[in-house]
């Protein structure tokens, strides 16, 4: 099942976006976390320095500091200063710390700075802490933000692809539509406005080159078959006319007459063979345009009427059960050839004193005749030059012409044998 | 009756000329396009046999010239091309008939015969040979003013074929092709030709007409 190109690209977009989305969440989380932590650390250090500078500049006494610490522990503003008995020389340390939050009633993460400083010859320990957002909250925030962006992006891509692809691919669709209408027997070029898109210009040029080349080949082939036929028909016409003159000579002996008769018979055979081969080549080359509306009923009954007298003289009969059937998008010559071959075969190979039944309706044409008591080899009868036996006058091309015509017209041909001697050919029109 | 044979193949052209001359037609020939144009412009013919592929030009152009000069010559195209396109093009350009090579001279003869009869508007609806006459309009056949029993369409066609080429041998094959066209190989051994001739003979005999159709051993029939 062929998928539309647009669906294929959209599916690819979707897969890529989902993967990027999934990967981006932890990456975002890590980056945001890091940046944020750095910022908090910097602000903790800055606050510490402000604190030390403030105490130093304004000569704040250790009593006041003690009062401040007492006061600040009551309101929990995150700053604790301890007076030390002796100076500690340690680097500032920043670390994560979790506390039980009595108001929020759960463990809250904090970032804490512990620093040691000697201000006004008095050593202190300073602890400053800042409330952190919980990492789950951060993650959730990122997911929500990313997901909204993701959905928005997908919707946009979809809209653009669907909406614009029709416009962008328009030259392509025009090209394929025009390509379907191309007949090789007519010289033609496909003209499409490619909107200056390189790929379509390229495609158009290639397609036109292909059409031109095929048209040339077609003409050469057509010319060859026609010339070949012409070359054979003219000497045949000469032989035939000379033979006609010869047969009108006076004083021919009976054996001479018999010779003439044999030659005459064989010339007719070659002529009919040549005609049929030419027809087959033309069908193979698709030289018949399928653009006619054909009254099949009139065609079949016309042919039955045309050969009626001869069929009667052979003590046979044709019964035609007709329904009005008209085929469109077809070709008169091909249909005439199809019906005539099937009917003539049935007449030719039917038993003496038998009846040939022809049934025609909207879906099929059936030709039934009584003949030999055994089925025909179903695989080989449609092959070229197949003959039931060497002595029959047919060229062995009739059924292969029928097969080729069926192929050309999208028909299906079927052969069936019914006991004891019924041979049935059915053509399904499939229309 | 004047006939112009435009055909580049010498043997074929001569054979046609020989056959038609014996049937008391006056024949002239043209082998090339130039010769053909010259003769067509200088003279009037009752019938022109026209090959399409000619050295020097296309036979179809001669048709155009005839139409341009408003000439009334009847034209039968004799072409090796059995393609419908050519047939349709020839007919629309003013040809009266189309015969595909190879053809029987007897077939050509009856085509000329019917073409000339159609072209002459003298109200000549009777074709006669000795005591036998055929009314083209009513399709009735008389022998010594006695009516021959109603002929079937094919028997009638066969009789006209005989009448168009009296004293000529018509092979069974040429009769079969005349009556059945491309379907001539419908029956082996041309049994149907034999049966048709037998029935026609029988009906002619009922009107007292005997011994007009001779059987030529092994080959066919001759109308005498």
mmCIF file of C-alpha atoms in Angstrom, chain A residues 2 19 47 69 74 88 114 171 173 188 191 203 215-216 258 262 269 284-285 317 328 353 375 386 388 412:
data_model
loop_
_atom_site.group_PDB
_atom_site.id
_atom_site.type_symbol
_atom_site.label_atom_id
_atom_site.label_comp_id
_atom_site.label_asym_id
_atom_site.label_seq_id
_atom_site.Cartn_x
_atom_site.Cartn_y
_atom_site.Cartn_z
ATOM 1 C CA UNK A 2 1.545 3.212 -1.155
ATOM 2 C CA UNK A 19 12.815 11.886 20.426
ATOM 3 C CA UNK A 47 24.855 38.688 50.806
ATOM 4 C CA UNK A 69 20.476 36.790 65.689
ATOM 5 C CA UNK A 74 12.358 34.064 65.670
ATOM 6 C CA UNK A 88 38.570 29.622 62.681
ATOM 7 C CA UNK A 114 28.727 28.704 56.021
ATOM 8 C CA UNK A 171 3.547 21.186 -10.706
ATOM 9 C CA UNK A 173 0.552 16.581 -9.848
ATOM 10 C CA UNK A 188 3.556 16.264 -27.785
ATOM 11 C CA UNK A 191 3.989 22.106 -20.366
ATOM 12 C CA UNK A 203 11.699 16.242 -13.980
ATOM 13 C CA UNK A 215 7.725 9.047 -29.982
ATOM 14 C CA UNK A 216 10.732 8.683 -32.289
ATOM 15 C CA UNK A 258 -4.517 -27.570 -60.472
ATOM 16 C CA UNK A 262 -2.657 -24.458 -55.309
ATOM 17 C CA UNK A 269 -2.838 -17.751 -47.088
ATOM 18 C CA UNK A 284 1.351 -4.567 -29.672
ATOM 19 C CA UNK A 285 2.441 -1.058 -30.596
ATOM 20 C CA UNK A 317 -26.897 -22.259 -37.199
ATOM 21 C CA UNK A 328 -17.143 3.375 -24.295
ATOM 22 C CA UNK A 353 -25.480 -29.764 -38.037
ATOM 23 C CA UNK A 375 -10.914 -30.101 -24.289
ATOM 24 C CA UNK A 386 -1.042 -22.643 -32.416
ATOM 25 C CA UNK A 388 -5.304 -27.922 -33.528
ATOM 26 C CA UNK A 412 -10.402 -11.085 -19.677
#
